[in-house]
XYZ file of C-alpha atoms in Angstrom:
652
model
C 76.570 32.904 91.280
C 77.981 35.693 93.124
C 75.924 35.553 96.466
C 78.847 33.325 97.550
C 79.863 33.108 101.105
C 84.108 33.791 101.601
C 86.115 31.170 103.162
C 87.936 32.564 105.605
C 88.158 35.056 106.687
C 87.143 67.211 74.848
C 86.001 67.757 70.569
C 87.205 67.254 67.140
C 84.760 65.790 64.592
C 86.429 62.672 62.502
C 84.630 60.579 59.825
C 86.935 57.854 60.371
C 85.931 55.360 62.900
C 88.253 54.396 65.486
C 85.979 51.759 66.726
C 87.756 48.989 64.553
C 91.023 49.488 65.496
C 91.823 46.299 67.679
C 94.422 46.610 71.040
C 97.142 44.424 70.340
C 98.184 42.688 74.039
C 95.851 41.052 76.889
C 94.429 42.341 80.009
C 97.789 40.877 82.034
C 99.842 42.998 79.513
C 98.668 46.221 81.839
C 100.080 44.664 84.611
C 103.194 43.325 83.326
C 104.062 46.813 81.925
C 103.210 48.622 85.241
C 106.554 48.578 86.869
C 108.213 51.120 89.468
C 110.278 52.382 86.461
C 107.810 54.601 84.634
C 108.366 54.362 80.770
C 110.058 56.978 78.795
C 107.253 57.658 76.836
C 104.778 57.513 79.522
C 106.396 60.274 81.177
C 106.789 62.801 78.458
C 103.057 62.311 77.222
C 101.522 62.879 81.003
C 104.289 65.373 82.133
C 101.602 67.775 80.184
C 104.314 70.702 80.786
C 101.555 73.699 79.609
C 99.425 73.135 82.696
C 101.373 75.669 84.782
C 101.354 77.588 81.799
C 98.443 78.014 80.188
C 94.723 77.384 81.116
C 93.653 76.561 77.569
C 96.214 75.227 74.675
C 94.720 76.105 70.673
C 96.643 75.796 67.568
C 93.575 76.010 64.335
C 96.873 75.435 62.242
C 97.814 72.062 63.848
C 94.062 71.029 64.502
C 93.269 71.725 61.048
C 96.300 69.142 59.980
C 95.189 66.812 62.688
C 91.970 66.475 60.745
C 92.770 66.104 57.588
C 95.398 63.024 58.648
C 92.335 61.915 60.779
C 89.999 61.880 57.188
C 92.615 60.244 55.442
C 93.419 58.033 57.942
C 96.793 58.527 57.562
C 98.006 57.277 60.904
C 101.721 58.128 60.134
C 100.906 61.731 59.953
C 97.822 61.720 62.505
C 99.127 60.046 65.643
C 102.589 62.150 66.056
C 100.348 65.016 65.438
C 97.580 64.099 67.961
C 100.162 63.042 70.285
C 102.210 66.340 70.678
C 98.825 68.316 70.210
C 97.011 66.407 73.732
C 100.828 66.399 74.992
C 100.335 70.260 75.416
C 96.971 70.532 77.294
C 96.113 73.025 79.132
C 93.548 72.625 82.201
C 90.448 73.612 80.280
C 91.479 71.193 77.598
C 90.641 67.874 79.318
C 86.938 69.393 79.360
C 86.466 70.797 76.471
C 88.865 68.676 73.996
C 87.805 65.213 75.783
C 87.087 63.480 72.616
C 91.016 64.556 71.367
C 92.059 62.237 74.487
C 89.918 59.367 73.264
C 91.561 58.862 70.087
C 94.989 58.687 70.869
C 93.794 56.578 73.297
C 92.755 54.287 70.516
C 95.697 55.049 68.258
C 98.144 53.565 71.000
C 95.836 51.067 71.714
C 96.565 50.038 68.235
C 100.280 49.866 68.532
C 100.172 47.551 71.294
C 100.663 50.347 74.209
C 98.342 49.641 76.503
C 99.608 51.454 79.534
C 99.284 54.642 77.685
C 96.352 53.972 76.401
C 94.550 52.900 79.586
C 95.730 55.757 81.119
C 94.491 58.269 78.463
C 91.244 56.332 78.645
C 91.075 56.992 82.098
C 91.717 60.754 81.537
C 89.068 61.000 79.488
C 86.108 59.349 82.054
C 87.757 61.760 84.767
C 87.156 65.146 83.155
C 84.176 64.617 80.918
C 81.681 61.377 82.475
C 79.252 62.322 79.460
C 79.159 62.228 75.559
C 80.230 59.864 72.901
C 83.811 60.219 74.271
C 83.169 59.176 77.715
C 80.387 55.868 76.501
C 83.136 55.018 74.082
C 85.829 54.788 77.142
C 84.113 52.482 79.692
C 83.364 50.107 76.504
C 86.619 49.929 75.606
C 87.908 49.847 79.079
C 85.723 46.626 79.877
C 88.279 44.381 78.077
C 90.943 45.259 80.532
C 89.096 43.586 83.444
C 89.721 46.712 85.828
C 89.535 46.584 89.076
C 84.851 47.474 89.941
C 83.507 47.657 93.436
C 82.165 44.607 91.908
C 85.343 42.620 92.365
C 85.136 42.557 95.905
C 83.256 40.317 98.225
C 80.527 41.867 99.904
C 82.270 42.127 103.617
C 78.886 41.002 105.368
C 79.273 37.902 103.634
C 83.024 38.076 104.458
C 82.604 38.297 108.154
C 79.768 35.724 108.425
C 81.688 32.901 107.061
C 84.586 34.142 109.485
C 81.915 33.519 111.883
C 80.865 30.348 110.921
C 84.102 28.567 110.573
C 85.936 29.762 113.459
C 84.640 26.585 115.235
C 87.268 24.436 113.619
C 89.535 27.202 111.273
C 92.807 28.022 112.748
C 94.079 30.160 109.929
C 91.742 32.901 109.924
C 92.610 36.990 109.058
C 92.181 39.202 111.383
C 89.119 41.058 111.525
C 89.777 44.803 111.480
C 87.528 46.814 113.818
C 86.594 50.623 114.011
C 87.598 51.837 117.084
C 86.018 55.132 119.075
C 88.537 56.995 120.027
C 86.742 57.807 123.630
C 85.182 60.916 125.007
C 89.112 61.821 126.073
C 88.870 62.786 122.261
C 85.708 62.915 120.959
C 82.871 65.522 122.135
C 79.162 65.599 121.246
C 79.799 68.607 118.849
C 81.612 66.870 116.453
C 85.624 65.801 115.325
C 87.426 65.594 112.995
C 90.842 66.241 110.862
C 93.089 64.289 112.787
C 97.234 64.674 112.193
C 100.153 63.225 113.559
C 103.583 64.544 114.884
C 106.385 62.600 112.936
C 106.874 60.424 116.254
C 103.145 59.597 116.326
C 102.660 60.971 119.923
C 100.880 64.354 119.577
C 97.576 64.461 117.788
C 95.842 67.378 116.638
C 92.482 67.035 115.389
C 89.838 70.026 114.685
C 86.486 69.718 117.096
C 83.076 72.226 117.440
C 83.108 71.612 121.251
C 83.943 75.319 121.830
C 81.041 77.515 121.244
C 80.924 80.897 119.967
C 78.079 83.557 121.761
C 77.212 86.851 119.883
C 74.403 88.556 121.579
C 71.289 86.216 121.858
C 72.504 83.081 119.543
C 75.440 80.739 119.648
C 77.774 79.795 116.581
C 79.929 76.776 116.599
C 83.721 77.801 116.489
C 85.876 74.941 115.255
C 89.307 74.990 117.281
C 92.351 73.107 117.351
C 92.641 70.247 120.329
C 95.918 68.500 121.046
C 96.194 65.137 122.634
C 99.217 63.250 123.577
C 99.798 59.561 123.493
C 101.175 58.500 126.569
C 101.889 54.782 127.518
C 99.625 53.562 124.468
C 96.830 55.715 125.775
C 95.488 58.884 123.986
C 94.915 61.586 127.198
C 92.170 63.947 126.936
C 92.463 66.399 124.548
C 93.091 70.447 125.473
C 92.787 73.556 123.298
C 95.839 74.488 121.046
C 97.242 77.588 123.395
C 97.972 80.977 121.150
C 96.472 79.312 118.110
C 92.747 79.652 118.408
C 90.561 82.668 118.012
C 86.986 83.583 117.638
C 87.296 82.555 113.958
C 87.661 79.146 112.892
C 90.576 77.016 113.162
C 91.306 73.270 111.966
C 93.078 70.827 109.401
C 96.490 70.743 110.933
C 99.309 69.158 110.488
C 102.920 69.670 112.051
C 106.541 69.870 110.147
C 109.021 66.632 110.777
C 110.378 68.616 113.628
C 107.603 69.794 115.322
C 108.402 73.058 115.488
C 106.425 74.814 112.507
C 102.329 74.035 112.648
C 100.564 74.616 109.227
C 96.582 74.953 109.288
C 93.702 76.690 107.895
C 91.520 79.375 109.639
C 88.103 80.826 107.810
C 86.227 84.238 107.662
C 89.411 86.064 109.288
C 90.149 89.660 108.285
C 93.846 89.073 106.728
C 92.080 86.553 105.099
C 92.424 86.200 101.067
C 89.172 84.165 100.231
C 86.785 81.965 102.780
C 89.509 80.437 104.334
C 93.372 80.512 104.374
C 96.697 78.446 104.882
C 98.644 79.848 108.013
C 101.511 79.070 109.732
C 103.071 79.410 113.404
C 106.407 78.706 114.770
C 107.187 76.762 118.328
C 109.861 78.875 120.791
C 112.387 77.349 122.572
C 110.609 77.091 125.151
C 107.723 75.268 123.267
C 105.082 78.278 122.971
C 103.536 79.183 119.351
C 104.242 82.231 118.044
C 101.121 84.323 116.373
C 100.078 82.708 112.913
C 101.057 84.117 109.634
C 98.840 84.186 106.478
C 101.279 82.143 103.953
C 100.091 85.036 101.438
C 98.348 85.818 97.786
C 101.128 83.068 96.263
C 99.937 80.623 98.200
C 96.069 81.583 99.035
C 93.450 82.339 97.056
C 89.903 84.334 96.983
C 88.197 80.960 97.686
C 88.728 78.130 100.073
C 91.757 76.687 101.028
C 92.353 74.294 103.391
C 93.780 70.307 104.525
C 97.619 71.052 104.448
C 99.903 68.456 104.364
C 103.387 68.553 104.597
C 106.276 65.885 102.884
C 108.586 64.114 104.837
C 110.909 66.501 104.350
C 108.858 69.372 105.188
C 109.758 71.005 101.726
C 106.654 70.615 99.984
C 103.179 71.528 100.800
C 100.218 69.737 99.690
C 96.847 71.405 100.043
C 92.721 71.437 98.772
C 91.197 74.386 96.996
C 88.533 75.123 95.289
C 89.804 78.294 93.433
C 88.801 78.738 89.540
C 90.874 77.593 87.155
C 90.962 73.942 88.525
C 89.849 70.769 86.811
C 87.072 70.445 89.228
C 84.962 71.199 92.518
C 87.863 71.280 94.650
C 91.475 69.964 93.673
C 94.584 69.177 95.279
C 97.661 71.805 94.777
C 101.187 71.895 95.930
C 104.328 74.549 97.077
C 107.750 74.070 97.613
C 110.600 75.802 98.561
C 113.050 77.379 96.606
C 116.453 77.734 96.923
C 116.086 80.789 99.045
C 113.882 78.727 101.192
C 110.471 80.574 99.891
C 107.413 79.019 98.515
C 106.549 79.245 95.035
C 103.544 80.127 93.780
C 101.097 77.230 93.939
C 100.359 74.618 91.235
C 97.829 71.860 90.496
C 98.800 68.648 91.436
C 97.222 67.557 87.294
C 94.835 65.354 85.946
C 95.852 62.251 86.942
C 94.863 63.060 90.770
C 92.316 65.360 89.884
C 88.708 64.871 88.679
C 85.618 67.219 87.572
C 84.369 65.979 91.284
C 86.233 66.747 94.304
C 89.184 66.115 95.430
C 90.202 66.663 99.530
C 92.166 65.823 102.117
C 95.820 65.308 101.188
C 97.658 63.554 103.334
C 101.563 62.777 102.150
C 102.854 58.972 103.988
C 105.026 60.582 106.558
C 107.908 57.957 105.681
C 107.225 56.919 101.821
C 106.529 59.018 98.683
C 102.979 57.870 98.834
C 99.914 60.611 98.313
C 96.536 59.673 99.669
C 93.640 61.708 99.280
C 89.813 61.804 99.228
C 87.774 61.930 96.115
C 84.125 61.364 94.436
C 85.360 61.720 91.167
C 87.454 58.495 90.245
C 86.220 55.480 88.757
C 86.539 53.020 91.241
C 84.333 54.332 94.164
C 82.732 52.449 97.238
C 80.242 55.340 98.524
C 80.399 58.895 98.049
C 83.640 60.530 99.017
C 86.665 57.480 99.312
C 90.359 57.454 100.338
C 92.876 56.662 97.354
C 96.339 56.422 97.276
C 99.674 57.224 94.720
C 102.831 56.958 94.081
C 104.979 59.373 92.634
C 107.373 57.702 90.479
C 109.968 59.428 88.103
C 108.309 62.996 88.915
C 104.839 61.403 87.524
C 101.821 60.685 90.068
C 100.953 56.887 89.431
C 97.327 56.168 88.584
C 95.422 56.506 92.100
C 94.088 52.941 93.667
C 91.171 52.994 95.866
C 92.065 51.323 99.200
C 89.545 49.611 99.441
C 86.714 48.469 101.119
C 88.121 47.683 104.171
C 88.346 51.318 104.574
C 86.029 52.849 102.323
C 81.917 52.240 102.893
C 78.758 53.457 101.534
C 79.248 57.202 103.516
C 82.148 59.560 102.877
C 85.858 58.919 104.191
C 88.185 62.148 104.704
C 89.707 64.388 107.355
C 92.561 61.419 107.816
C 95.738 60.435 108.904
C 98.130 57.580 108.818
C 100.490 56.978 111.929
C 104.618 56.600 110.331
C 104.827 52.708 111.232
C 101.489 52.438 109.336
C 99.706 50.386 111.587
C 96.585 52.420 112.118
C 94.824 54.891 109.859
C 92.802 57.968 112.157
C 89.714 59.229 110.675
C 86.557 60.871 111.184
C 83.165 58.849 110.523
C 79.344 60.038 110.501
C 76.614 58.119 112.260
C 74.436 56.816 109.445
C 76.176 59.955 106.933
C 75.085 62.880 109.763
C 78.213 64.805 108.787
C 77.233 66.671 112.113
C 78.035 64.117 114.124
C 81.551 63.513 113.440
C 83.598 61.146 115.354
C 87.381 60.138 115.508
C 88.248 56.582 115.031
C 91.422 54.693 114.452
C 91.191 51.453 112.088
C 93.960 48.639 111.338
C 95.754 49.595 108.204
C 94.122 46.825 105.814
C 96.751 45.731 102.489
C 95.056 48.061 100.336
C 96.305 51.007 102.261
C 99.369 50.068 103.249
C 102.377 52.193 101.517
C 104.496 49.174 101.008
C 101.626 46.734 99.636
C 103.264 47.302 95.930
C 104.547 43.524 94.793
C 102.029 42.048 92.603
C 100.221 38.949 93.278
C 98.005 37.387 90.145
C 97.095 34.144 88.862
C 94.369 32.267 87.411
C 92.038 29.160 87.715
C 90.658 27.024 84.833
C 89.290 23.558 84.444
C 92.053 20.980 84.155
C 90.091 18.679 81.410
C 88.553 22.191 79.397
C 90.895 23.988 79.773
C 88.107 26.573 80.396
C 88.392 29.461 82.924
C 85.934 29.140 86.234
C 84.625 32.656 86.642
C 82.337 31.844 90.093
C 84.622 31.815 92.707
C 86.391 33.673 95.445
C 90.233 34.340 96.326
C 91.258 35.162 99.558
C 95.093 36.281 101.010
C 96.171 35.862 104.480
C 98.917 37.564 106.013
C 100.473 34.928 108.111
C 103.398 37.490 109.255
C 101.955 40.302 110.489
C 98.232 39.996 110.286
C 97.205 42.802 107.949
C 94.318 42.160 106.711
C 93.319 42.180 102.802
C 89.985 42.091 101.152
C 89.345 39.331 99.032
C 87.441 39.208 95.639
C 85.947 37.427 93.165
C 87.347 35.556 90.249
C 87.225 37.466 87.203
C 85.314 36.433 84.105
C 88.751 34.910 82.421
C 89.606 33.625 85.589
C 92.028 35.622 87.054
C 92.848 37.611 90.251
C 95.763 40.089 91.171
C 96.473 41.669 94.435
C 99.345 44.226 95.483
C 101.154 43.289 98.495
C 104.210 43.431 100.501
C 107.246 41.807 99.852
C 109.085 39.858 101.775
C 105.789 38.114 103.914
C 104.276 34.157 104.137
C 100.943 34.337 102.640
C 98.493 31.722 102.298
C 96.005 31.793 99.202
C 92.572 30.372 99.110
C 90.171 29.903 96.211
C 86.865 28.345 97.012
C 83.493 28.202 94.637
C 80.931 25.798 94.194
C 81.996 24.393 91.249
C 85.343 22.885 92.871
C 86.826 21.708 95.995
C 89.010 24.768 97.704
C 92.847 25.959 96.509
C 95.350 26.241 99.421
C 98.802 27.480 98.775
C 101.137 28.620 101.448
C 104.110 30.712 99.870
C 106.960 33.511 100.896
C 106.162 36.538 98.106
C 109.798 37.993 96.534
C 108.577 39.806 94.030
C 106.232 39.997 91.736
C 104.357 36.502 91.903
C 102.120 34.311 89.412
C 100.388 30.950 90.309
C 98.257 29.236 87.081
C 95.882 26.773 88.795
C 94.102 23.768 87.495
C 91.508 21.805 89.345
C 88.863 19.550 88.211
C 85.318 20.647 87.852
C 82.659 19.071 90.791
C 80.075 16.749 89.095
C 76.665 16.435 91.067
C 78.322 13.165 91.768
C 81.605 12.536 92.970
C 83.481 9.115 93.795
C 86.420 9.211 95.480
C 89.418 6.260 94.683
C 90.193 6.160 98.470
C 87.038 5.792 100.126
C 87.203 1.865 99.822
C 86.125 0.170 102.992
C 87.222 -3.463 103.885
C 85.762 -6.344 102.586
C 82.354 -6.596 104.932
C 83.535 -3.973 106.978
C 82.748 -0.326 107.846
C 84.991 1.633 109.482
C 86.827 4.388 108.318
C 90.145 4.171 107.888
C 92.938 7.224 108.035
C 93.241 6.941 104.267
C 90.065 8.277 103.900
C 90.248 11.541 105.973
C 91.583 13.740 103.158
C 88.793 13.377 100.627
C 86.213 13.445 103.767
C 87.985 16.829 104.792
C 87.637 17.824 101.324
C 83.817 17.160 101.122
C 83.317 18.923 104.624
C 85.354 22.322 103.650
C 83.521 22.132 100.167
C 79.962 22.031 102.695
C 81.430 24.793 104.896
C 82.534 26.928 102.097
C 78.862 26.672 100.313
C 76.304 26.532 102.491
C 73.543 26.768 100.671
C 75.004 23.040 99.615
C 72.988 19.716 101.021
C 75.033 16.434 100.229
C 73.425 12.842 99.710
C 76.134 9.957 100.687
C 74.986 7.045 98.801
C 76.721 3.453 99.627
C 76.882 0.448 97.163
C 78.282 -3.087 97.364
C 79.097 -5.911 94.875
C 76.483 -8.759 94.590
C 78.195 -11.256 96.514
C 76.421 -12.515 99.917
C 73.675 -11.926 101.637
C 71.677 -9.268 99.538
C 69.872 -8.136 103.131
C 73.354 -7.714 105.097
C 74.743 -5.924 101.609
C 71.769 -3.428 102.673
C 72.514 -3.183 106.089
C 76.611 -2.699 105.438
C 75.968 0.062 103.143
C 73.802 1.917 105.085
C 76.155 1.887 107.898
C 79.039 2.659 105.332
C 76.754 5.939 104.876
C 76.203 6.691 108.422
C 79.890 6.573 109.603
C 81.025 9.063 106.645
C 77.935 10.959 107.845
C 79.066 10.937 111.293
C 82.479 11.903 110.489
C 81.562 15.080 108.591
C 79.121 15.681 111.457
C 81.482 15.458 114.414
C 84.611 16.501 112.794
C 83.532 18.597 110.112
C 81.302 20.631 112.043
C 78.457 20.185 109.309
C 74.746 20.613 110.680
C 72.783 17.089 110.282
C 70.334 18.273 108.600
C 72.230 19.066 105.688
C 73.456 15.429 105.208
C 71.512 12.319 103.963
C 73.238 8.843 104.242
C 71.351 6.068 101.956
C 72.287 2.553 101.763
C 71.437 0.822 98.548
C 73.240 -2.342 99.003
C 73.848 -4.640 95.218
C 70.470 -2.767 94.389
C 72.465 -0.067 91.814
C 74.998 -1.546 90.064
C 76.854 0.216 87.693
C 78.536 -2.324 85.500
C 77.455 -6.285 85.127
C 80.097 -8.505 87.315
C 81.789 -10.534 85.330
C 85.120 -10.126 86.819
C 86.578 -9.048 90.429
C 87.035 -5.575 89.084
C 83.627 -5.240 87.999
C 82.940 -6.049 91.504
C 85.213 -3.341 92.655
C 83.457 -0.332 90.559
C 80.622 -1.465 92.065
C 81.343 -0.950 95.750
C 81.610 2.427 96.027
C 80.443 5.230 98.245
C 78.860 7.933 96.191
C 77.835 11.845 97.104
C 75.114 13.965 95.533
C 75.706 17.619 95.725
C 72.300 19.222 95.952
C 72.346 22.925 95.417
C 69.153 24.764 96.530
């Protein structure tokens, strides 16, 4: 049952079918293979060295050979050929030869590679979401358990269990809030684009407060506003001075030093296409020079816009939608040569970009971590979402979605990410008006965090079946710093995996409703794996300590830990009611047997009422005195099994 509550808080016709070739290593053998060091192989196959090169790789010769080792099923002679054959794609190629991707896909699937293979898989649902190539990918994706919006907990759920146990829960996460940046920055006319300076005290930002009147009607004119951060305050923000003009001006963002502003400005007459990359440089005596165009190397005849710089202002990241890309709009990059010059532009690849859209670049100003916004990848919370990657061994890592946290139903771009990571700045609609743009600033939750790369996994499975429980929900508390993480369901074999930072105390928690709750308090170094076993919850449970004193019915500190149990159980399902049903032995009075059972009942109902912060009407406390025996006494331990306190779980 998933409506649980969280505890805290391309084409080449083949006759042979790949469909029976079997992948040789389990979901977990992703993830064990995924390290920092990228594999040898890995990075020659997605290096894909003829994208700069050429826009569309053929060879009928080596196609036709392809084929006829395909027919014959020859995989000795097809797989090196299909290998080096997708190896040297071309743009146009993930499009139009999708299908080629699919079956090496398979083919390394079937020598036990399943990092290439999930990648190529990948490739193929990002440039071509229809056809027999694209159904065949998400099926054979499915046994890898990938990370689907449907992993995570629904955060209304999240946040009213957070609610409801912060009565008696001292360990709770923190519970990130969007935060309005004020009318010092915001305006009525909408804002957006937000950057940092490197020491995360200037903000520029792009805004439509500055109208534009020709003759009888008025145009909004988007302008660059600075604000500085002084004493933990944002002041209000002022025009950039020298920078703005009657045309429009926005997406800045400023080199390490300060002193060199890149931005785009649209519908000017140096202009190459819509809109253009310029550049200005900061006097001694702090005033901006006029802006350059960065030129026909750089910009195009379309749009191009949302520069970002790396952290050593050497290479440029930017968004264009200029032809010859993989999709709508997709992320390029410059850097300097040895002269000092930019090079003419190239496309960032495949792996980052989609046939959707892919915006607002945004390079970590301390780490070599890439986030950007996208509609086109497969994990995807609403329309347009933030993802991040790391570049590893001159390869871009597979982009993760950060998460819900972050990401809602609406569209998330325009951001930036102060150097300490603490806070990401971004623009948000009201109910998706994208004309109503605001600037907000949001704690940095796990998922976004540039560091949050150790990996936490682990699963859960029933200590007497052996069994996997696959209703249940895992949650991760940062106990050092308070970043918060989103938690998520238990897989179908079990499982659960989350990236976070070394070095930290974390406490896990598993909770479901078919077992009492998981605590484990532990300091990560390194990559992490806890295998849990618990026993499976009956509809009636008996606990070994809940023995009163003969004739007596107090509660004695013995007992507290399996009452605390019971009440967390209640508070962690509470769509739960409980029966508490109390029993003696035969001997004595069979009317005072009634009477001590009952009030054995009532004081474990009390205690889960006053101390477990359970509502009384979800508890029911029954004597039955020697009425219910469940063995014949013939001996003192017969006796024994038959004074016993007993609880019903009654799910509605």
């Amino acid at each position: 049952m998933r409506r649980l509550l969280l505890l805290y808080s391309a084409v080449l016709t083949c006759t042979v079918s790949l469909a029976q070739i079997k992948p040789a290593q389990s979901p977990f053998a992703l993830q064990d293979t995924a390290k920092s060091a990228v594999p040898a192989k890995i990075q020659d196959l997605f290096s894909f060295p003829n994208l700069h090169k050429l826009p569309y790789y053929q060879h009928e010769r080596k196609l036709q050979s392809i084929r006829k080792a395909a027919q014959a099923q020859d995989t000795a002679q097809w797989y090196p050929q299909l290998y080096q054959y997708v190896r040297n794609f071309g743009v146009q190629n993930f499009f139009k030869d999708n299908q080629l991707l699919w079956q090496l896909a398979k083919l390394e699937e079937a020598q036990g590679d399943t990092l290439a293979a999930v990648g190529l898989y990948k490739l193929v649902l990002k440039h071509y979401t229809d056809g027999m190539a694209a159904k065949m990918a998400r099926k054979n994706l499915e046994q890898y358990q990938l990370e689907q919006k449907d992993d995570y907990v629904p955060l209304e759920y999240y946040y009213e269990l957070v609610e409801y146990r912060k009565e008696i829960d001292t360990l709770r996460p923190p519970r990130g809030v969007y935060l309005n940046m004020g009318a010092g920055i915001n305006s009525s006319s909408g804002d957006y684009g937000p950057s940092l300076s490197a020491s995360n005290d200037v903000m520029l930002f792009t805004s439509k407060r500055n109208k534009l009147e020709r003759g009888f009607k008025t145009y909004d004119n988007e302008d660059l506003m600075l604000s500085r951060n002084e004493n933990g305050y944002w002041m209000d923000a002022i025009p950039l001075e020298n920078i703005n003009s009657p045309f429009n001006e926005g997406s800045a963002c400023l080199s390490p030093d300060g002193a060199t502003l890149y931005f785009s400005r649209c519908l000017a007459p140096d202009g190459f296409g819509s809109c253009d990359l310029y550049v200005a440089y900061r006097d001694d005596e702090g005033v901006w020079n006029t802006p350059a165009n960065l030129g026909a190397s750089i910009n195009s005849p379309y749009w191009d816009s949302h520069p970002s710089l790396s952290p050593g202002g050497d290479t440029l990241y930017f968004s264009s939608d200029r032809l010859g890309g993989f999709g709508l709009s997709d992320i390029y990059y410059t850097f300097k040569d040895e002269q000092g010059n930019w090079v003419p532009v190239r496309n960032i690849g495949p792996t980052i970009n989609t046939r959707g859209s892919e915006v607002s670049p945004f390079f970590h100003p301390k780490h070599q971590v890439l986030y950007f916004s996208s509609n086109g990848h497969l994990l995807n919370f609403g329309e347009y979402d933030i993802y991040k990657s790391y570049r590893k061994s001159a390869l871009w890592d597979e982009p993760k979605n950060v998460g819900p946290l972050v990401n809602g139903s609406g569209s998330e771009f325009y951001f930036t990410i102060d150097a300490n990571s603490q806070n990401l700045y971004y623009a948000r609609s009201v109910e998706n008006n994208m004309g109503n743009l605001d600037l907000y600033s949001f704690p940095l939750p796990m998922e976004a965090q540039p560091l949050a790369t150790v990996n936490l996994k682990g699963t859960l499975v029933d200590s007497e079946t052996g069994d996997p429980f696959s209703e249940g929900i895992v949650s991760v508390i940062d106990l050092d710093n308070g970043v918060e993480v989103a938690p998520k369901f238990l897989k179908k074999d079990g499982s659960f995996s989350f990236n976070l930072i070394n070095n930290n105390n974390y406490l896990l928690i598993i909770q479901g409703e078919h077992f009492f709750r998981l605590e484990e308090i532990f300091f990560l170094a390194g990559d992490q794996e806890f295998n849990f076993e618990t026993e499976a919850i009956s509809s009636r449970l008996k606990f070994e300590n809940l023995e009163f004193d003969n004739g007596k019915a107090e509660l004695k500190t013995e007992m507290y830990g399996d009452l605390n149990k019971i009440a967390d159980f209640l508070l962690d399902n509470p769509y739960v009611k409980l029966r508490i049903e109390g029993h003696t032995d035969s001997d004595g009075d069979p009317n005072l047997n009634l009477k001590l059972s009952q009030d054995r009942a009532d004081a474990i109902k009390e205690y889960l009422i006053t101390f477990g912060n359970i509502e009384e009407p979800r508890i029911e406390a029954i004597g039955y005195g020697s009425s219910r025996p469940i063995v014949e006494e013939v001996t003192d331990e017969d006796k024994m099994l038959n004074r016993r306190v007993e609880f019903n779980i009654v799910k509605e």
